[in-house]
């Protein structure tokens, strides 16, 4: 793999980012749906609703991405990023791509005035947990996460 550049995704990256996003969703046991992935990523970029960072290996293409959603921490009364998506192509894993994406996300959060980044991962994703902890992320053992499906009306 050639040298990586981590940068913000451009509109011309949409097809490649959509492919990575579709693979990410499949990793989390969702059915492959390239059209859905393309539409979702296109909307995020066009509406400027998220920051998408990509690991660009030049002629070898995009090796991974991270997607940050701006939000707030009410308790701290400060802006934060939720790092919701982080994905590295299987063939590029264990080469430092995830680490570079996480470091770039942290630098971006600092530059954007965020006071914290939050993320969740599967309890079984031990490789990711190890990476996060090696970079100083602290696992929350105090709060439990809940969700509830809502049927649109």
mmCIF file of N, CA and C in Angstrom, residues 33-137:
data_model
loop_
_atom_site.group_PDB
_atom_site.id
_atom_site.type_symbol
_atom_site.label_atom_id
_atom_site.label_comp_id
_atom_site.label_asym_id
_atom_site.label_seq_id
_atom_site.Cartn_x
_atom_site.Cartn_y
_atom_site.Cartn_z
ATOM 1 N N UNK A 33 -26.466 -2.768 -0.041
ATOM 2 C CA UNK A 33 -27.390 -1.862 -0.734
ATOM 3 C C UNK A 33 -26.612 -0.627 -1.147
ATOM 4 N N UNK A 34 -25.963 -0.742 -2.286
ATOM 5 C CA UNK A 34 -25.094 0.334 -2.767
ATOM 6 C C UNK A 34 -25.873 1.615 -3.032
ATOM 7 N N UNK A 35 -27.105 1.495 -3.548
ATOM 8 C CA UNK A 35 -27.906 2.686 -3.833
ATOM 9 C C UNK A 35 -28.249 3.427 -2.535
ATOM 10 N N UNK A 36 -28.619 2.692 -1.513
ATOM 11 C CA UNK A 36 -28.910 3.301 -0.214
ATOM 12 C C UNK A 36 -27.670 3.995 0.334
ATOM 13 N N UNK A 37 -26.531 3.327 0.247
ATOM 14 C CA UNK A 37 -25.274 3.898 0.739
ATOM 15 C C UNK A 37 -24.936 5.181 -0.022
ATOM 16 N N UNK A 38 -25.075 5.145 -1.320
ATOM 17 C CA UNK A 38 -24.781 6.322 -2.155
ATOM 18 C C UNK A 38 -25.692 7.484 -1.774
ATOM 19 N N UNK A 39 -26.980 7.217 -1.629
ATOM 20 C CA UNK A 39 -27.933 8.262 -1.292
ATOM 21 C C UNK A 39 -27.631 8.850 0.086
ATOM 22 N N UNK A 40 -27.363 7.983 1.058
ATOM 23 C CA UNK A 40 -27.108 8.445 2.420
ATOM 24 C C UNK A 40 -25.867 9.330 2.482
ATOM 25 N N UNK A 41 -24.783 8.865 1.896
ATOM 26 C CA UNK A 41 -23.527 9.630 1.928
ATOM 27 C C UNK A 41 -23.664 10.927 1.133
ATOM 28 N N UNK A 42 -24.332 10.881 -0.005
ATOM 29 C CA UNK A 42 -24.549 12.084 -0.809
ATOM 30 C C UNK A 42 -25.282 13.146 0.006
ATOM 31 N N UNK A 43 -26.340 12.729 0.715
ATOM 32 C CA UNK A 43 -27.100 13.681 1.524
ATOM 33 C C UNK A 43 -26.249 14.282 2.639
ATOM 34 N N UNK A 44 -25.452 13.468 3.296
ATOM 35 C CA UNK A 44 -24.629 14.003 4.384
ATOM 36 C C UNK A 44 -23.664 15.059 3.856
ATOM 37 N N UNK A 45 -23.039 14.777 2.710
ATOM 38 C CA UNK A 45 -22.075 15.726 2.149
ATOM 39 C C UNK A 45 -22.776 16.974 1.625
ATOM 40 N N UNK A 46 -23.849 16.797 0.856
ATOM 41 C CA UNK A 46 -24.538 17.954 0.287
ATOM 42 C C UNK A 46 -25.135 18.852 1.350
ATOM 43 N N UNK A 47 -25.666 18.265 2.410
ATOM 44 C CA UNK A 47 -26.305 19.049 3.468
ATOM 45 C C UNK A 47 -25.312 19.505 4.546
ATOM 46 N N UNK A 48 -24.067 19.089 4.408
ATOM 47 C CA UNK A 48 -23.020 19.410 5.392
ATOM 48 C C UNK A 48 -23.441 19.007 6.806
ATOM 49 N N UNK A 49 -24.031 17.816 6.899
ATOM 50 C CA UNK A 49 -24.518 17.309 8.176
ATOM 51 C C UNK A 49 -23.485 16.482 8.925
ATOM 52 N N UNK A 50 -22.406 16.154 8.259
ATOM 53 C CA UNK A 50 -21.344 15.397 8.907
ATOM 54 C C UNK A 50 -20.015 15.772 8.278
ATOM 55 N N UNK A 51 -18.963 15.353 8.954
ATOM 56 C CA UNK A 51 -17.613 15.481 8.411
ATOM 57 C C UNK A 51 -17.164 14.069 8.084
ATOM 58 N N UNK A 52 -16.786 13.852 6.840
ATOM 59 C CA UNK A 52 -16.311 12.535 6.428
ATOM 60 C C UNK A 52 -14.832 12.666 6.079
ATOM 61 N N UNK A 53 -14.019 11.941 6.822
ATOM 62 C CA UNK A 53 -12.585 11.889 6.561
ATOM 63 C C UNK A 53 -12.278 10.592 5.841
ATOM 64 N N UNK A 54 -11.384 10.650 4.868
ATOM 65 C CA UNK A 54 -11.008 9.456 4.113
ATOM 66 C C UNK A 54 -9.507 9.236 4.184
ATOM 67 N N UNK A 55 -9.130 7.962 4.142
ATOM 68 C CA UNK A 55 -7.720 7.566 4.069
ATOM 69 C C UNK A 55 -7.443 7.259 2.606
ATOM 70 N N UNK A 56 -6.765 8.171 1.944
ATOM 71 C CA UNK A 56 -6.530 8.110 0.504
ATOM 72 C C UNK A 56 -5.140 7.543 0.220
ATOM 73 N N UNK A 57 -5.109 6.423 -0.485
ATOM 74 C CA UNK A 57 -3.843 5.788 -0.854
ATOM 75 C C UNK A 57 -3.497 6.069 -2.312
ATOM 76 N N UNK A 58 -3.912 7.210 -2.815
ATOM 77 C CA UNK A 58 -3.576 7.610 -4.179
ATOM 78 C C UNK A 58 -4.154 6.672 -5.214
ATOM 79 N N UNK A 59 -3.296 6.129 -6.057
ATOM 80 C CA UNK A 59 -3.740 5.241 -7.136
ATOM 81 C C UNK A 59 -4.415 3.978 -6.611
ATOM 82 N N UNK A 60 -4.128 3.610 -5.351
ATOM 83 C CA UNK A 60 -4.760 2.418 -4.759
ATOM 84 C C UNK A 60 -6.164 2.703 -4.240
ATOM 85 N N UNK A 61 -6.582 3.960 -4.239
ATOM 86 C CA UNK A 61 -7.936 4.313 -3.835
ATOM 87 C C UNK A 61 -8.077 4.608 -2.349
ATOM 88 N N UNK A 62 -9.320 4.676 -1.914
ATOM 89 C CA UNK A 62 -9.615 4.970 -0.520
ATOM 90 C C UNK A 62 -9.565 3.688 0.293
ATOM 91 N N UNK A 63 -8.833 3.734 1.404
ATOM 92 C CA UNK A 63 -8.644 2.555 2.248
ATOM 93 C C UNK A 63 -9.587 2.532 3.447
ATOM 94 N N UNK A 64 -10.189 3.668 3.768
ATOM 95 C CA UNK A 64 -11.095 3.719 4.902
ATOM 96 C C UNK A 64 -11.695 5.098 5.044
ATOM 97 N N UNK A 65 -12.629 5.197 5.998
ATOM 98 C CA UNK A 65 -13.262 6.484 6.255
ATOM 99 C C UNK A 65 -13.706 6.558 7.710
ATOM 100 N N UNK A 66 -13.924 7.767 8.159
ATOM 101 C CA UNK A 66 -14.516 8.048 9.469
ATOM 102 C C UNK A 66 -15.559 9.130 9.249
ATOM 103 N N UNK A 67 -16.696 8.971 9.913
ATOM 104 C CA UNK A 67 -17.764 9.966 9.784
ATOM 105 C C UNK A 67 -18.086 10.537 11.168
ATOM 106 N N UNK A 68 -18.017 11.851 11.245
ATOM 107 C CA UNK A 68 -18.248 12.583 12.489
ATOM 108 C C UNK A 68 -19.536 13.394 12.371
ATOM 109 N N UNK A 69 -20.379 13.274 13.392
ATOM 110 C CA UNK A 69 -21.607 14.060 13.434
ATOM 111 C C UNK A 69 -21.492 15.103 14.544
ATOM 112 N N UNK A 70 -21.702 16.370 14.215
ATOM 113 C CA UNK A 70 -21.665 17.393 15.258
ATOM 114 C C UNK A 70 -22.922 17.310 16.118
ATOM 115 N N UNK A 71 -22.732 17.413 17.423
ATOM 116 C CA UNK A 71 -23.848 17.423 18.361
ATOM 117 C C UNK A 71 -23.396 18.174 19.606
ATOM 118 N N UNK A 72 -24.122 18.024 20.692
ATOM 119 C CA UNK A 72 -23.806 18.753 21.916
ATOM 120 C C UNK A 72 -23.863 17.823 23.109
ATOM 121 N N UNK A 73 -23.106 18.178 24.130
ATOM 122 C CA UNK A 73 -23.223 17.539 25.436
ATOM 123 C C UNK A 73 -23.954 18.534 26.326
ATOM 124 N N UNK A 74 -25.171 18.205 26.698
ATOM 125 C CA UNK A 74 -25.962 19.110 27.529
ATOM 126 C C UNK A 74 -25.349 19.292 28.907
ATOM 127 N N UNK A 75 -24.789 18.235 29.476
ATOM 128 C CA UNK A 75 -24.207 18.323 30.815
ATOM 129 C C UNK A 75 -23.026 19.290 30.826
ATOM 130 N N UNK A 76 -22.152 19.181 29.819
ATOM 131 C CA UNK A 76 -21.007 20.086 29.734
ATOM 132 C C UNK A 76 -21.368 21.406 29.071
ATOM 133 N N UNK A 77 -22.546 21.450 28.435
ATOM 134 C CA UNK A 77 -22.987 22.633 27.678
ATOM 135 C C UNK A 77 -21.926 23.031 26.648
ATOM 136 N N UNK A 78 -21.443 22.019 25.910
ATOM 137 C CA UNK A 78 -20.377 22.230 24.932
ATOM 138 C C UNK A 78 -20.649 21.385 23.679
ATOM 139 N N UNK A 79 -20.069 21.790 22.546
ATOM 140 C CA UNK A 79 -20.206 20.998 21.327
ATOM 141 C C UNK A 79 -19.262 19.788 21.344
ATOM 142 N N UNK A 80 -19.739 18.684 20.778
ATOM 143 C CA UNK A 80 -18.936 17.466 20.666
ATOM 144 C C UNK A 80 -19.158 16.853 19.284
ATOM 145 N N UNK A 81 -18.311 15.914 18.927
ATOM 146 C CA UNK A 81 -18.520 15.087 17.742
ATOM 147 C C UNK A 81 -18.853 13.676 18.203
ATOM 148 N N UNK A 82 -19.791 13.076 17.507
ATOM 149 C CA UNK A 82 -20.024 11.648 17.636
ATOM 150 C C UNK A 82 -19.339 10.989 16.451
ATOM 151 N N UNK A 83 -18.355 10.169 16.743
ATOM 152 C CA UNK A 83 -17.683 9.409 15.690
ATOM 153 C C UNK A 83 -18.526 8.147 15.508
ATOM 154 N N UNK A 84 -19.433 8.204 14.545
ATOM 155 C CA UNK A 84 -20.399 7.121 14.398
ATOM 156 C C UNK A 84 -19.873 6.010 13.513
ATOM 157 N N UNK A 85 -19.134 6.370 12.497
ATOM 158 C CA UNK A 85 -18.666 5.377 11.530
ATOM 159 C C UNK A 85 -17.149 5.422 11.410
ATOM 160 N N UNK A 86 -16.533 4.268 11.502
ATOM 161 C CA UNK A 86 -15.104 4.116 11.236
ATOM 162 C C UNK A 86 -14.947 2.772 10.556
ATOM 163 N N UNK A 87 -14.376 2.786 9.360
ATOM 164 C CA UNK A 87 -14.235 1.538 8.608
ATOM 165 C C UNK A 87 -12.942 1.558 7.818
ATOM 166 N N UNK A 88 -12.262 0.419 7.822
ATOM 167 C CA UNK A 88 -11.044 0.221 7.036
ATOM 168 C C UNK A 88 -11.244 -1.030 6.191
ATOM 169 N N UNK A 89 -10.881 -0.929 4.925
ATOM 170 C CA UNK A 89 -10.979 -2.103 4.040
ATOM 171 C C UNK A 89 -10.271 -3.289 4.700
ATOM 172 N N UNK A 90 -10.844 -4.482 4.583
ATOM 173 C CA UNK A 90 -10.207 -5.650 5.204
ATOM 174 C C UNK A 90 -8.745 -5.829 4.807
ATOM 175 N N UNK A 91 -8.389 -5.618 3.569
ATOM 176 C CA UNK A 91 -7.016 -5.794 3.115
ATOM 177 C C UNK A 91 -6.046 -4.745 3.634
ATOM 178 N N UNK A 92 -6.587 -3.662 4.213
ATOM 179 C CA UNK A 92 -5.737 -2.579 4.708
ATOM 180 C C UNK A 92 -5.673 -2.555 6.234
ATOM 181 N N UNK A 93 -6.324 -3.504 6.863
ATOM 182 C CA UNK A 93 -6.325 -3.530 8.332
ATOM 183 C C UNK A 93 -4.961 -3.934 8.857
ATOM 184 N N UNK A 94 -4.667 -3.500 10.060
ATOM 185 C CA UNK A 94 -3.405 -3.750 10.753
ATOM 186 C C UNK A 94 -2.230 -3.043 10.079
ATOM 187 N N UNK A 95 -2.555 -2.016 9.279
ATOM 188 C CA UNK A 95 -1.508 -1.226 8.631
ATOM 189 C C UNK A 95 -1.500 0.210 9.146
ATOM 190 N N UNK A 96 -2.274 0.486 10.198
ATOM 191 C CA UNK A 96 -2.289 1.816 10.782
ATOM 192 C C UNK A 96 -3.322 2.768 10.201
ATOM 193 N N UNK A 97 -4.174 2.280 9.298
ATOM 194 C CA UNK A 97 -5.164 3.157 8.660
ATOM 195 C C UNK A 97 -6.175 3.668 9.684
ATOM 196 N N UNK A 98 -6.712 2.767 10.501
ATOM 197 C CA UNK A 98 -7.675 3.179 11.524
ATOM 198 C C UNK A 98 -7.077 4.183 12.485
ATOM 199 N N UNK A 99 -5.843 3.948 12.888
ATOM 200 C CA UNK A 99 -5.141 4.858 13.792
ATOM 201 C C UNK A 99 -5.022 6.246 13.157
ATOM 202 N N UNK A 100 -4.632 6.297 11.884
ATOM 203 C CA UNK A 100 -4.484 7.596 11.215
ATOM 204 C C UNK A 100 -5.822 8.321 11.115
ATOM 205 N N UNK A 101 -6.888 7.571 10.836
ATOM 206 C CA UNK A 101 -8.212 8.181 10.761
ATOM 207 C C UNK A 101 -8.632 8.740 12.129
ATOM 208 N N UNK A 102 -8.379 7.979 13.188
ATOM 209 C CA UNK A 102 -8.745 8.444 14.527
ATOM 210 C C UNK A 102 -7.950 9.679 14.945
ATOM 211 N N UNK A 103 -6.675 9.701 14.637
ATOM 212 C CA UNK A 103 -5.855 10.866 14.962
ATOM 213 C C UNK A 103 -6.303 12.091 14.164
ATOM 214 N N UNK A 104 -6.653 11.888 12.902
ATOM 215 C CA UNK A 104 -7.146 12.997 12.084
ATOM 216 C C UNK A 104 -8.497 13.492 12.598
ATOM 217 N N UNK A 105 -9.342 12.562 13.058
ATOM 218 C CA UNK A 105 -10.642 12.950 13.626
ATOM 219 C C UNK A 105 -10.439 13.795 14.881
ATOM 220 N N UNK A 106 -9.488 13.404 15.704
ATOM 221 C CA UNK A 106 -9.212 14.161 16.925
ATOM 222 C C UNK A 106 -8.691 15.564 16.586
ATOM 223 N N UNK A 107 -7.805 15.646 15.612
ATOM 224 C CA UNK A 107 -7.280 16.951 15.192
ATOM 225 C C UNK A 107 -8.405 17.816 14.634
ATOM 226 N N UNK A 108 -9.287 17.223 13.868
ATOM 227 C CA UNK A 108 -10.419 17.974 13.300
ATOM 228 C C UNK A 108 -11.342 18.451 14.412
ATOM 229 N N UNK A 109 -11.622 17.577 15.382
ATOM 230 C CA UNK A 109 -12.487 17.966 16.505
ATOM 231 C C UNK A 109 -11.885 19.153 17.252
ATOM 232 N N UNK A 110 -10.597 19.110 17.504
ATOM 233 C CA UNK A 110 -9.932 20.213 18.197
ATOM 234 C C UNK A 110 -10.022 21.492 17.369
ATOM 235 N N UNK A 111 -9.755 21.386 16.079
ATOM 236 C CA UNK A 111 -9.807 22.560 15.201
ATOM 237 C C UNK A 111 -11.206 23.152 15.122
ATOM 238 N N UNK A 112 -12.229 22.288 15.235
ATOM 239 C CA UNK A 112 -13.618 22.743 15.145
ATOM 240 C C UNK A 112 -14.184 23.178 16.494
ATOM 241 N N UNK A 113 -13.365 23.165 17.538
ATOM 242 C CA UNK A 113 -13.800 23.638 18.841
ATOM 243 C C UNK A 113 -14.621 22.642 19.642
ATOM 244 N N UNK A 114 -14.542 21.376 19.295
ATOM 245 C CA UNK A 114 -15.266 20.352 20.039
ATOM 246 C C UNK A 114 -14.504 20.037 21.329
ATOM 247 N N UNK A 115 -15.230 19.729 22.396
ATOM 248 C CA UNK A 115 -14.561 19.427 23.662
ATOM 249 C C UNK A 115 -14.388 17.923 23.877
ATOM 250 N N UNK A 116 -15.047 17.125 23.044
ATOM 251 C CA UNK A 116 -14.983 15.680 23.236
ATOM 252 C C UNK A 116 -15.470 14.991 21.977
ATOM 253 N N UNK A 117 -15.070 13.728 21.839
ATOM 254 C CA UNK A 117 -15.637 12.849 20.824
ATOM 255 C C UNK A 117 -16.182 11.624 21.549
ATOM 256 N N UNK A 118 -17.317 11.141 21.091
ATOM 257 C CA UNK A 118 -17.922 9.920 21.619
ATOM 258 C C UNK A 118 -18.027 8.904 20.498
ATOM 259 N N UNK A 119 -17.967 7.635 20.865
ATOM 260 C CA UNK A 119 -18.227 6.572 19.894
ATOM 261 C C UNK A 119 -18.768 5.359 20.625
ATOM 262 N N UNK A 120 -19.411 4.497 19.880
ATOM 263 C CA UNK A 120 -19.820 3.193 20.394
ATOM 264 C C UNK A 120 -19.308 2.151 19.416
ATOM 265 N N UNK A 121 -19.096 0.959 19.924
ATOM 266 C CA UNK A 121 -18.678 -0.144 19.071
ATOM 267 C C UNK A 121 -19.281 -1.423 19.619
ATOM 268 N N UNK A 122 -19.294 -2.445 18.804
ATOM 269 C CA UNK A 122 -19.830 -3.733 19.234
ATOM 270 C C UNK A 122 -18.978 -4.293 20.374
ATOM 271 N N UNK A 123 -19.619 -4.922 21.327
ATOM 272 C CA UNK A 123 -18.889 -5.520 22.452
ATOM 273 C C UNK A 123 -17.883 -6.565 21.972
ATOM 274 N N UNK A 124 -18.154 -7.168 20.833
ATOM 275 C CA UNK A 124 -17.276 -8.214 20.305
ATOM 276 C C UNK A 124 -16.153 -7.679 19.430
ATOM 277 N N UNK A 125 -16.135 -6.387 19.148
ATOM 278 C CA UNK A 125 -15.124 -5.802 18.267
ATOM 279 C C UNK A 125 -13.868 -5.466 19.083
ATOM 280 N N UNK A 126 -13.179 -6.496 19.518
ATOM 281 C CA UNK A 126 -12.021 -6.339 20.401
ATOM 282 C C UNK A 126 -10.851 -5.624 19.729
ATOM 283 N N UNK A 127 -10.676 -5.839 18.427
ATOM 284 C CA UNK A 127 -9.578 -5.159 17.723
ATOM 285 C C UNK A 127 -9.780 -3.648 17.771
ATOM 286 N N UNK A 128 -11.011 -3.191 17.518
ATOM 287 C CA UNK A 128 -11.295 -1.755 17.560
ATOM 288 C C UNK A 128 -11.134 -1.225 18.975
ATOM 289 N N UNK A 129 -11.627 -1.963 19.959
ATOM 290 C CA UNK A 129 -11.515 -1.525 21.348
ATOM 291 C C UNK A 129 -10.047 -1.343 21.740
ATOM 292 N N UNK A 130 -9.214 -2.269 21.323
ATOM 293 C CA UNK A 130 -7.791 -2.186 21.627
ATOM 294 C C UNK A 130 -7.172 -0.934 20.997
ATOM 295 N N UNK A 131 -7.545 -0.651 19.756
ATOM 296 C CA UNK A 131 -7.048 0.546 19.083
ATOM 297 C C UNK A 131 -7.500 1.801 19.820
ATOM 298 N N UNK A 132 -8.779 1.886 20.153
ATOM 299 C CA UNK A 132 -9.287 3.068 20.843
ATOM 300 C C UNK A 132 -8.533 3.295 22.153
ATOM 301 N N UNK A 133 -8.393 2.251 22.916
ATOM 302 C CA UNK A 133 -7.734 2.384 24.220
ATOM 303 C C UNK A 133 -6.260 2.756 24.069
ATOM 304 N N UNK A 134 -5.608 2.264 23.000
ATOM 305 C CA UNK A 134 -4.199 2.617 22.781
ATOM 306 C C UNK A 134 -4.029 4.097 22.472
ATOM 307 N N UNK A 135 -5.098 4.737 22.015
ATOM 308 C CA UNK A 135 -5.053 6.165 21.689
ATOM 309 C C UNK A 135 -5.639 7.035 22.805
ATOM 310 N N UNK A 136 -5.921 6.427 23.945
ATOM 311 C CA UNK A 136 -6.383 7.208 25.083
ATOM 312 C C UNK A 136 -7.889 7.336 25.235
ATOM 313 N N UNK A 137 -8.656 6.649 24.390
ATOM 314 C CA UNK A 137 -10.103 6.655 24.562
ATOM 315 C C UNK A 137 -10.419 5.887 25.846
#
